[in-house]
CSV table of C-alpha atoms in Angstrom, one decimal:
chain,number,residue,atom,x,y,z
A,246,UNK,CA,8.9,56.1,56.4
A,247,UNK,CA,8.6,53.4,59.0
A,248,UNK,CA,9.0,54.7,62.6
A,249,UNK,CA,11.7,52.0,63.3
A,250,UNK,CA,14.2,53.8,61.0
A,251,UNK,CA,16.1,56.5,62.9
A,252,UNK,CA,18.0,59.4,61.4
A,253,UNK,CA,21.4,60.4,62.9
A,254,UNK,CA,21.3,64.0,64.2
A,255,UNK,CA,25.0,64.6,64.9
A,256,UNK,CA,26.2,64.9,61.3
A,257,UNK,CA,26.3,68.6,60.2
A,258,UNK,CA,25.3,69.8,56.7
A,259,UNK,CA,24.0,66.4,55.6
A,260,UNK,CA,20.4,66.7,56.7
A,261,UNK,CA,18.8,66.3,53.3
A,262,UNK,CA,21.0,63.3,52.4
A,263,UNK,CA,20.1,61.6,55.7
A,264,UNK,CA,16.4,62.1,55.1
A,265,UNK,CA,16.7,60.8,51.6
A,266,UNK,CA,18.5,57.7,52.9
A,267,UNK,CA,15.6,57.2,55.4
A,268,UNK,CA,13.1,57.3,52.5
A,269,UNK,CA,14.9,54.8,50.3
A,270,UNK,CA,16.2,52.4,53.0
A,271,UNK,CA,13.4,51.0,55.1
A,272,UNK,CA,12.6,47.8,56.9
A,273,UNK,CA,9.9,47.0,54.4
A,274,UNK,CA,11.5,45.3,51.3
A,275,UNK,CA,8.4,46.1,49.3
A,276,UNK,CA,8.9,49.8,49.3
A,277,UNK,CA,12.7,50.1,49.7
A,278,UNK,CA,14.8,50.5,46.5
A,279,UNK,CA,16.6,47.5,45.1
A,280,UNK,CA,19.4,49.8,43.8
A,281,UNK,CA,20.6,53.2,45.0
A,282,UNK,CA,23.4,55.5,43.8
A,283,UNK,CA,25.3,57.7,46.2
A,284,UNK,CA,27.2,60.3,44.1
A,285,UNK,CA,29.9,62.7,45.4
A,286,UNK,CA,33.5,63.6,45.2
A,287,UNK,CA,36.1,62.3,47.7
A,288,UNK,CA,35.8,64.0,51.1
A,289,UNK,CA,32.1,64.7,50.8
A,290,UNK,CA,31.1,62.3,53.6
A,291,UNK,CA,29.4,59.5,51.6
A,292,UNK,CA,30.9,56.6,53.5
A,293,UNK,CA,30.8,58.3,56.9
A,294,UNK,CA,27.1,59.2,56.5
A,295,UNK,CA,26.2,55.6,55.4
A,296,UNK,CA,28.1,54.0,58.2
A,297,UNK,CA,26.4,56.3,60.8
A,298,UNK,CA,23.0,55.6,59.3
A,299,UNK,CA,23.4,51.8,59.4
A,300,UNK,CA,25.1,51.7,62.8
A,301,UNK,CA,22.1,53.6,64.3
A,302,UNK,CA,19.7,51.2,62.7
A,303,UNK,CA,21.7,48.0,63.1
A,304,UNK,CA,18.9,46.3,65.1
A,305,UNK,CA,16.5,46.6,62.2
A,306,UNK,CA,18.8,46.3,59.1
A,307,UNK,CA,21.1,43.6,58.0
A,308,UNK,CA,24.0,45.2,56.1
A,309,UNK,CA,27.6,45.0,55.1
A,310,UNK,CA,30.2,47.3,53.5
A,311,UNK,CA,32.5,46.1,50.6
A,312,UNK,CA,35.3,48.3,49.2
A,313,UNK,CA,35.9,47.1,45.6
A,314,UNK,CA,39.1,49.1,45.2
A,315,UNK,CA,40.8,46.5,47.5
A,316,UNK,CA,40.0,43.8,45.0
A,317,UNK,CA,42.2,45.5,42.3
A,318,UNK,CA,40.2,44.0,39.5
A,319,UNK,CA,36.5,43.4,39.0
A,320,UNK,CA,37.0,39.6,38.4
A,321,UNK,CA,36.9,38.5,42.1
A,322,UNK,CA,34.1,40.9,42.9
A,323,UNK,CA,31.3,38.3,42.7
A,324,UNK,CA,33.3,36.1,45.1
A,325,UNK,CA,33.9,39.0,47.5
A,326,UNK,CA,30.1,39.8,47.5
A,327,UNK,CA,29.3,36.1,48.3
A,328,UNK,CA,31.9,36.0,51.0
A,329,UNK,CA,30.8,39.2,52.8
A,330,UNK,CA,27.1,38.2,52.7
A,331,UNK,CA,27.9,34.7,54.1
A,332,UNK,CA,30.2,36.0,56.8
A,333,UNK,CA,27.8,38.7,57.9
A,334,UNK,CA,24.8,36.3,58.2
A,335,UNK,CA,26.9,33.6,59.9
A,336,UNK,CA,28.0,36.2,62.5
A,337,UNK,CA,24.4,37.1,63.3
A,338,UNK,CA,23.3,33.5,63.5
A,339,UNK,CA,25.9,30.7,64.1
A,340,UNK,CA,23.3,28.0,64.3
A,341,UNK,CA,22.2,28.4,60.7
A,342,UNK,CA,25.7,28.9,59.1
A,343,UNK,CA,26.2,27.6,55.6
A,344,UNK,CA,29.3,25.8,54.3
A,345,UNK,CA,29.0,26.9,50.7
A,346,UNK,CA,32.3,28.0,49.2
A,347,UNK,CA,32.3,31.6,47.9
A,348,UNK,CA,35.3,30.8,45.7
A,349,UNK,CA,33.0,28.8,43.4
A,350,UNK,CA,31.1,32.0,42.6
A,351,UNK,CA,32.6,33.1,39.3
A,352,UNK,CA,29.6,34.3,37.3
A,353,UNK,CA,26.4,36.3,38.1
A,354,UNK,CA,24.2,33.2,38.0
A,355,UNK,CA,26.5,31.6,40.5
A,356,UNK,CA,26.0,34.6,42.8
A,357,UNK,CA,22.2,34.4,42.5
A,358,UNK,CA,22.2,30.7,43.4
A,359,UNK,CA,24.6,31.3,46.3
A,360,UNK,CA,22.6,34.2,47.7
A,361,UNK,CA,19.3,32.3,47.4
A,362,UNK,CA,20.7,29.3,49.3
A,363,UNK,CA,22.3,31.5,52.0
A,364,UNK,CA,19.1,33.6,52.5
A,365,UNK,CA,17.0,30.4,52.7
A,366,UNK,CA,19.3,29.0,55.3
A,367,UNK,CA,19.1,32.1,57.5
A,368,UNK,CA,15.4,32.8,57.0
A,369,UNK,CA,13.5,32.9,60.3
A,370,UNK,CA,9.9,32.7,61.4
A,371,UNK,CA,9.8,36.5,61.2
A,372,UNK,CA,10.2,36.4,57.5
A,373,UNK,CA,12.9,36.3,54.8
A,374,UNK,CA,16.2,38.1,54.8
A,375,UNK,CA,16.6,41.7,53.5
A,376,UNK,CA,20.3,42.4,53.0
A,377,UNK,CA,21.7,45.8,52.3
A,378,UNK,CA,25.1,45.7,50.6
A,379,UNK,CA,27.2,48.9,50.2
A,380,UNK,CA,29.7,48.8,47.3
A,381,UNK,CA,31.8,51.7,48.5
A,382,UNK,CA,33.7,53.2,45.5
A,383,UNK,CA,32.2,51.0,42.7
A,384,UNK,CA,33.7,53.2,40.0
A,385,UNK,CA,37.2,52.7,41.4
A,386,UNK,CA,37.3,49.1,40.1
A,387,UNK,CA,40.0,48.3,37.5
A,388,UNK,CA,38.6,47.8,34.0
A,389,UNK,CA,35.0,48.3,35.1
A,390,UNK,CA,32.8,48.2,32.1
A,391,UNK,CA,29.2,49.1,31.2
A,392,UNK,CA,27.9,45.5,31.5
A,393,UNK,CA,29.2,44.9,35.0
A,394,UNK,CA,26.9,47.3,36.8
A,395,UNK,CA,24.0,46.0,34.7
A,396,UNK,CA,24.5,42.6,36.1
A,397,UNK,CA,24.3,43.9,39.6
A,398,UNK,CA,21.2,46.0,38.9
A,399,UNK,CA,19.3,42.8,37.9
A,400,UNK,CA,20.5,40.5,40.7
A,401,UNK,CA,17.6,41.3,43.1
A,402,UNK,CA,15.0,40.6,40.4
A,403,UNK,CA,16.4,37.1,40.0
A,404,UNK,CA,16.5,36.2,43.7
A,405,UNK,CA,13.3,34.5,44.9
A,406,UNK,CA,14.4,33.9,48.5
A,407,UNK,CA,14.8,37.2,50.3
A,408,UNK,CA,16.0,40.5,49.0
A,409,UNK,CA,19.5,41.9,48.2
A,410,UNK,CA,19.5,45.7,48.1
A,411,UNK,CA,22.7,47.2,46.7
A,412,UNK,CA,23.9,50.7,47.3
A,413,UNK,CA,26.7,52.0,45.0
A,414,UNK,CA,28.9,55.0,46.0
A,415,UNK,CA,30.7,56.6,43.1
A,416,UNK,CA,33.1,59.6,42.9
A,417,UNK,CA,33.0,60.4,39.2
A,418,UNK,CA,29.6,61.9,38.2
A,419,UNK,CA,30.2,61.0,34.5
A,420,UNK,CA,30.2,57.3,35.5
A,421,UNK,CA,26.4,57.5,36.2
A,422,UNK,CA,25.5,59.3,33.0
A,423,UNK,CA,25.6,56.1,31.1
A,424,UNK,CA,22.8,54.7,33.3
A,425,UNK,CA,20.6,57.8,33.4
A,426,UNK,CA,17.8,56.0,31.5
A,427,UNK,CA,17.5,53.2,34.1
A,428,UNK,CA,15.7,55.5,36.5
A,429,UNK,CA,17.8,54.5,39.5
A,430,UNK,CA,17.4,56.9,42.4
A,431,UNK,CA,20.5,59.0,43.2
A,432,UNK,CA,21.5,61.0,46.3
A,433,UNK,CA,24.1,63.6,45.6
A,434,UNK,CA,26.6,64.7,48.2
A,435,UNK,CA,27.9,68.2,47.3
A,436,UNK,CA,31.4,69.5,48.2
A,437,UNK,CA,31.8,71.3,51.5
A,438,UNK,CA,32.6,75.0,51.5
A,439,UNK,CA,35.3,76.4,53.7
A,440,UNK,CA,32.9,77.3,56.5
A,441,UNK,CA,31.4,73.8,56.5
A,442,UNK,CA,34.8,72.2,56.4
A,443,UNK,CA,35.8,74.1,59.5
A,444,UNK,CA,32.7,73.0,61.3
A,445,UNK,CA,33.1,69.3,60.2
A,446,UNK,CA,36.7,69.2,61.3
A,447,UNK,CA,35.9,70.8,64.6
A,448,UNK,CA,33.2,68.3,65.3
A,449,UNK,CA,35.3,65.3,64.3
A,450,UNK,CA,38.6,66.2,65.9
A,451,UNK,CA,38.1,68.5,68.9
A,452,UNK,CA,37.6,65.6,71.4
A,453,UNK,CA,40.6,63.6,70.1
A,454,UNK,CA,42.9,66.6,70.3
A,455,UNK,CA,41.7,67.9,73.6
A,456,UNK,CA,42.0,64.5,75.2
A,457,UNK,CA,45.4,63.7,73.6
A,458,UNK,CA,48.3,62.8,75.8
A,459,UNK,CA,50.6,65.4,74.4
A,460,UNK,CA,48.0,68.1,75.2
A,461,UNK,CA,47.6,67.1,78.8
A,462,UNK,CA,51.3,66.9,79.3
A,463,UNK,CA,51.6,70.4,78.1
A,464,UNK,CA,48.8,71.6,80.4
A,465,UNK,CA,50.3,69.9,83.4
A,466,UNK,CA,53.6,71.7,82.8
A,467,UNK,CA,52.0,75.1,83.8
A,468,UNK,CA,48.6,74.3,85.2
A,469,UNK,CA,47.4,72.6,88.3
A,470,UNK,CA,44.0,71.5,87.0
A,471,UNK,CA,42.3,74.9,87.1
A,472,UNK,CA,41.6,75.1,83.3
A,473,UNK,CA,38.2,73.8,82.4
A,474,UNK,CA,37.3,71.4,79.7
A,475,UNK,CA,35.4,74.2,77.9
A,476,UNK,CA,38.5,76.3,77.7
A,477,UNK,CA,40.5,73.4,76.4
A,478,UNK,CA,38.0,72.8,73.6
A,479,UNK,CA,38.0,76.5,72.7
A,480,UNK,CA,41.8,76.3,72.5
A,481,UNK,CA,41.5,73.4,70.0
A,482,UNK,CA,38.7,75.2,68.1
A,483,UNK,CA,41.0,78.1,67.6
A,484,UNK,CA,43.9,75.9,66.3
A,485,UNK,CA,41.6,74.1,63.8
A,486,UNK,CA,40.3,77.4,62.6
A,487,UNK,CA,43.8,78.7,62.0
A,488,UNK,CA,44.7,75.6,60.0
A,489,UNK,CA,41.7,75.8,57.8
A,490,UNK,CA,42.0,79.6,57.2
A,491,UNK,CA,45.7,79.3,56.5
A,492,UNK,CA,45.9,76.2,54.2
A,493,UNK,CA,42.5,76.1,52.6
A,494,UNK,CA,43.9,78.0,49.6
A,495,UNK,CA,46.5,75.3,49.3
A,496,UNK,CA,44.3,72.2,49.8
A,497,UNK,CA,41.1,73.4,48.4
A,498,UNK,CA,38.1,71.5,49.7
A,499,UNK,CA,40.1,68.4,50.4
A,500,UNK,CA,39.0,67.7,53.9
A,501,UNK,CA,41.4,64.7,54.2
A,502,UNK,CA,44.5,66.9,53.5
A,503,UNK,CA,43.3,69.5,56.1
A,504,UNK,CA,42.8,66.7,58.6
A,505,UNK,CA,46.3,65.4,58.0
A,506,UNK,CA,47.7,68.9,58.4
A,507,UNK,CA,45.9,69.3,61.8
A,508,UNK,CA,47.4,66.0,63.0
A,509,UNK,CA,50.8,66.9,61.7
A,510,UNK,CA,51.1,70.4,63.2
A,511,UNK,CA,49.3,69.8,66.5
A,512,UNK,CA,52.3,68.6,68.5
A,513,UNK,CA,54.5,71.4,67.1
A,514,UNK,CA,51.8,74.0,67.9
A,515,UNK,CA,51.9,72.9,71.5
A,516,UNK,CA,55.6,73.4,71.7
A,517,UNK,CA,55.0,77.1,71.3
A,518,UNK,CA,52.3,77.1,74.0
A,519,UNK,CA,53.1,78.3,77.5
A,520,UNK,CA,51.3,79.8,80.5
A,521,UNK,CA,51.7,83.4,79.1
A,522,UNK,CA,50.0,82.8,75.7
A,523,UNK,CA,47.6,79.9,76.4
A,524,UNK,CA,44.8,82.4,77.0
A,525,UNK,CA,46.0,84.9,74.3
A,526,UNK,CA,45.3,83.4,70.8
A,527,UNK,CA,47.0,86.4,69.0
A,528,UNK,CA,50.2,86.1,71.0
A,529,UNK,CA,50.3,82.3,70.5
A,530,UNK,CA,49.7,82.7,66.7
A,531,UNK,CA,52.6,85.2,66.5
A,532,UNK,CA,54.9,82.9,68.3
A,533,UNK,CA,53.9,79.9,66.2
A,534,UNK,CA,53.9,81.8,62.9
A,535,UNK,CA,56.5,79.5,61.3
A,536,UNK,CA,54.0,76.6,61.4
A,537,UNK,CA,51.6,78.4,59.2
A,538,UNK,CA,54.1,79.6,56.6
A,539,UNK,CA,54.7,76.2,55.0
A,540,UNK,CA,53.0,72.8,54.9
A,541,UNK,CA,56.1,70.8,55.9
A,542,UNK,CA,55.2,68.2,53.3
A,543,UNK,CA,57.9,68.9,50.8
A,544,UNK,CA,59.8,66.3,48.8
A,545,UNK,CA,63.1,67.0,50.5
A,546,UNK,CA,64.4,64.1,52.7
A,547,UNK,CA,65.4,65.6,56.1
A,548,UNK,CA,67.7,62.7,56.8
A,549,UNK,CA,70.0,63.8,53.9
A,550,UNK,CA,70.3,67.5,55.0
A,551,UNK,CA,73.5,66.8,56.8
A,552,UNK,CA,75.0,65.1,53.8
A,553,UNK,CA,74.1,68.1,51.6
A,554,UNK,CA,75.5,70.6,54.0
A,555,UNK,CA,78.8,68.7,54.3
A,556,UNK,CA,79.6,69.3,50.6
A,557,UNK,CA,78.1,66.2,49.0
A,558,UNK,CA,77.6,66.1,45.2
A,559,UNK,CA,73.9,66.0,45.7
A,560,UNK,CA,71.9,68.9,44.6
A,561,UNK,CA,70.0,71.2,46.9
A,562,UNK,CA,66.8,69.2,46.5
A,563,UNK,CA,66.6,65.5,47.2
A,564,UNK,CA,63.4,63.6,46.4
A,565,UNK,CA,61.8,61.3,49.0
A,566,UNK,CA,61.3,58.4,46.7
A,567,UNK,CA,62.6,54.8,47.2
A,568,UNK,CA,65.6,53.6,45.2
A,569,UNK,CA,63.4,51.4,43.1
A,570,UNK,CA,61.1,54.3,42.3
A,571,UNK,CA,64.0,56.5,41.3
A,572,UNK,CA,65.3,53.8,38.9
A,573,UNK,CA,61.8,53.3,37.5
A,574,UNK,CA,61.5,57.0,36.9
A,575,UNK,CA,64.9,57.1,35.1
A,576,UNK,CA,63.9,54.1,33.0
A,577,UNK,CA,60.7,55.9,32.1
A,578,UNK,CA,62.7,58.9,31.0
A,579,UNK,CA,64.9,56.6,28.8
A,580,UNK,CA,61.7,55.1,27.3
A,581,UNK,CA,60.2,58.5,26.4
A,582,UNK,CA,63.4,60.2,25.1
A,583,UNK,CA,65.6,57.4,23.6
A,584,UNK,CA,64.6,55.5,20.4
A,585,UNK,CA,63.6,51.9,21.0
A,586,UNK,CA,65.9,50.7,18.1
A,587,UNK,CA,69.0,51.5,20.2
A,588,UNK,CA,67.8,49.6,23.4
A,589,UNK,CA,69.6,46.4,22.4
A,590,UNK,CA,73.0,48.1,22.0
A,591,UNK,CA,72.7,50.3,25.1
A,592,UNK,CA,70.9,48.1,27.7
A,593,UNK,CA,71.4,44.5,26.7
A,594,UNK,CA,73.3,42.4,29.1
A,595,UNK,CA,74.3,40.0,26.3
A,596,UNK,CA,76.0,42.5,23.9
A,597,UNK,CA,79.6,43.5,24.2
A,598,UNK,CA,79.8,47.2,25.0
A,599,UNK,CA,82.6,49.0,23.4
A,600,UNK,CA,83.9,52.4,24.1
A,601,UNK,CA,83.1,55.4,21.9
A,602,UNK,CA,80.4,55.8,19.3
A,603,UNK,CA,80.0,52.1,18.7
A,604,UNK,CA,78.6,51.7,22.2
A,605,UNK,CA,75.4,53.4,21.0
A,606,UNK,CA,74.9,51.4,17.9
A,607,UNK,CA,76.7,54.0,15.7
A,608,UNK,CA,74.0,56.6,16.2
A,609,UNK,CA,74.3,59.8,14.3
A,610,UNK,CA,74.5,63.0,16.3
A,611,UNK,CA,70.9,64.2,16.6
A,612,UNK,CA,70.1,67.5,15.0
A,613,UNK,CA,67.4,68.2,17.6
A,614,UNK,CA,67.8,67.4,21.2
A,615,UNK,CA,65.0,64.8,22.0
A,616,UNK,CA,64.6,66.3,25.4
A,617,UNK,CA,63.2,69.5,23.7
A,618,UNK,CA,60.4,67.4,22.2
A,619,UNK,CA,57.3,65.9,23.8
A,620,UNK,CA,57.8,62.6,25.6
A,621,UNK,CA,57.1,59.6,23.5
A,622,UNK,CA,54.6,56.9,24.6
A,623,UNK,CA,56.0,53.5,25.6
A,624,UNK,CA,54.7,50.1,26.7
A,625,UNK,CA,55.2,48.7,30.2
A,626,UNK,CA,57.3,45.8,28.9
A,627,UNK,CA,60.0,48.2,27.6
A,628,UNK,CA,60.1,50.1,30.9
A,629,UNK,CA,60.5,46.9,32.9
A,630,UNK,CA,63.2,45.6,30.6
A,631,UNK,CA,65.3,48.8,30.9
A,632,UNK,CA,64.7,49.0,34.6
A,633,UNK,CA,65.9,45.4,35.1
A,634,UNK,CA,69.0,46.3,33.1
A,635,UNK,CA,70.0,49.5,34.9
A,636,UNK,CA,68.9,48.6,38.5
A,637,UNK,CA,72.1,47.5,40.4
A,638,UNK,CA,72.5,44.6,42.8
A,639,UNK,CA,73.2,45.2,46.5
A,640,UNK,CA,76.9,44.7,45.8
A,641,UNK,CA,77.0,47.3,43.1
A,642,UNK,CA,75.1,49.8,45.2
A,643,UNK,CA,78.1,50.0,47.5
A,644,UNK,CA,80.5,50.9,44.7
A,645,UNK,CA,80.9,53.9,42.4
A,646,UNK,CA,79.9,52.0,39.2
A,647,UNK,CA,76.2,52.6,39.6
A,648,UNK,CA,74.7,54.0,36.4
A,649,UNK,CA,77.8,53.6,34.3
A,650,UNK,CA,77.7,51.9,31.0
A,651,UNK,CA,80.4,49.5,32.0
A,652,UNK,CA,78.2,48.2,34.8
A,653,UNK,CA,75.9,46.7,32.2
A,654,UNK,CA,78.5,44.1,31.4
A,655,UNK,CA,77.7,42.3,34.7
A,656,UNK,CA,75.0,39.7,33.9
A,657,UNK,CA,74.5,38.8,37.6
A,658,UNK,CA,73.0,42.1,38.7
A,659,UNK,CA,69.5,41.5,37.3
A,660,UNK,CA,66.8,42.4,39.8
A,661,UNK,CA,64.4,39.5,40.4
A,662,UNK,CA,60.7,39.6,40.1
A,663,UNK,CA,59.5,41.8,42.9
A,664,UNK,CA,56.0,43.1,43.8
A,665,UNK,CA,57.6,46.3,45.1
A,666,UNK,CA,58.3,47.3,41.5
A,667,UNK,CA,54.6,47.6,40.7
A,668,UNK,CA,54.0,49.3,44.1
A,669,UNK,CA,56.5,51.9,43.2
A,670,UNK,CA,55.1,52.3,39.7
A,671,UNK,CA,51.7,52.9,41.2
A,672,UNK,CA,53.2,55.5,43.5
A,673,UNK,CA,54.9,57.3,40.6
A,674,UNK,CA,51.6,57.3,38.7
A,675,UNK,CA,49.7,58.7,41.7
A,676,UNK,CA,52.4,61.5,42.0
A,677,UNK,CA,51.8,62.2,38.3
A,678,UNK,CA,55.5,61.6,37.6
A,679,UNK,CA,54.6,58.9,35.1
A,680,UNK,CA,51.4,59.4,33.1
A,681,UNK,CA,49.2,57.0,31.1
A,682,UNK,CA,46.8,57.4,28.2
A,683,UNK,CA,44.0,56.1,30.4
A,684,UNK,CA,43.3,58.4,33.4
A,685,UNK,CA,41.2,55.9,35.3
A,686,UNK,CA,41.0,52.2,35.8
A,687,UNK,CA,44.7,51.6,35.1
A,688,UNK,CA,45.8,48.1,34.5
A,689,UNK,CA,49.5,48.0,35.0
A,690,UNK,CA,49.8,44.6,33.3
A,691,UNK,CA,47.8,45.5,30.2
A,692,UNK,CA,49.8,45.5,27.0
A,693,UNK,CA,47.3,48.0,25.5
A,694,UNK,CA,48.3,50.6,28.1
A,695,UNK,CA,50.7,53.3,27.0
A,696,UNK,CA,52.9,55.4,29.3
A,697,UNK,CA,55.0,58.5,29.3
A,698,UNK,CA,57.3,60.3,31.7
A,699,UNK,CA,56.1,63.6,33.1
A,700,UNK,CA,59.4,64.9,34.5
A,701,UNK,CA,61.7,67.6,33.0
A,702,UNK,CA,65.5,67.0,32.4
A,703,UNK,CA,66.5,69.2,35.3
A,704,UNK,CA,64.5,67.1,37.8
A,705,UNK,CA,65.6,63.8,36.4
A,706,UNK,CA,69.2,64.9,36.7
A,707,UNK,CA,68.7,65.7,40.4
A,708,UNK,CA,67.1,62.4,41.0
A,709,UNK,CA,69.9,60.6,39.2
A,710,UNK,CA,72.5,62.4,41.1
A,711,UNK,CA,70.9,61.5,44.4
A,712,UNK,CA,71.7,57.8,43.6
A,713,UNK,CA,75.0,58.5,41.9
A,714,UNK,CA,73.6,57.5,38.5
A,715,UNK,CA,75.3,59.2,35.5
A,716,UNK,CA,72.4,59.8,33.2
A,717,UNK,CA,74.1,62.3,31.0
A,718,UNK,CA,76.3,59.7,29.3
A,719,UNK,CA,73.2,58.1,27.8
A,720,UNK,CA,72.5,61.3,26.0
A,721,UNK,CA,76.0,62.0,24.8
A,722,UNK,CA,74.9,61.8,21.2
A,723,UNK,CA,73.0,65.1,21.4
A,724,UNK,CA,74.1,68.7,21.7
A,725,UNK,CA,72.9,70.7,24.7
């Protein structure tokens, strides 16, 4: 390993991984790997370690990070790679900037030509360019297929001017099994255990918490500057240790969730702190015990508590979802538990809705309640059609006609095309309230994708009641 490559020493429990990086990533392009896999689940420190490694060696290595998940699909990936390489090299040397358009890079051979031209433009008397590109979260790309990675694995072999070394970080270990025969080196980042998580969080957050404004305001309320910095850090250490010990059984090894809990409960923890218990951790823990009995991340909307207490129709539990998300969830429930052949008679804006049984297309009373069966699969087009039909306009939201069958007569209440619909659909999917047949690489616009609701009747009734939507009338043809 060349002496010019330095290894960070302030990252705990990742010594082996750092040494492996120092072996595979060097200043000599002849011995450094063209492709490298970094494998590990979320929260194992892959991105953090890579950034620390490259920042420490920024004088000797030319590098850039690209997060493919921000691209939504793999199609603009080649353009994004060309753009980040061009912008990085132009920032290092303005005099040799190139004016080639990255938007013209649509195929792998376009990328090879673009990179060769860019590397040739920025080549110096010291030698050709060696560029390290980190594709952070490559397996998170939508519709990523087997061939896409193969195209990237061969790019450096086709480049004659300079070298493009690519590092791929992946979360799913099964993703790399398809490429096991390619002999690509892989560095594995194992999960942290509870002791390691405690140490990592203390290392990462003790300075921020001990230097926070809210902490110093609390100290100034009962201290005149006699408490040392070491005592303040010990106070923070104890708080982080309490959070990890209390909530680790709830979060597991999810270090991000524990970090969020620390940030969430730190100001509240300080409200229980005074001059009597600051130096007595046991007394402070007893006084602040309510903080450690719950996570305070429930689905109940605190802003609606007063409405519930004042005798509102709303049930005891209100879900903190947007109005669009609630109507999408109700629409998904209709798709899974109502037969498609009745959609025209129930939801169509063009049909005349009559009272009584004819309003439902003269359906026979069901012998079996469909809610007692497994939810049926449905296409996204049907979900959006029903959602557009039942989602009220702003004027209708202020009346009591929301969710009634008679409100479907109004042809002017159609919701317009709105990107928020798909944002809320993605949120419902992330919350596992709406499931899909494909557990990864979900394309919300694909006609091949099938969906189903994952919410029981009792919950959907509560959600419907929170927006004054009478969902029971749509199931009047069944016996309870």
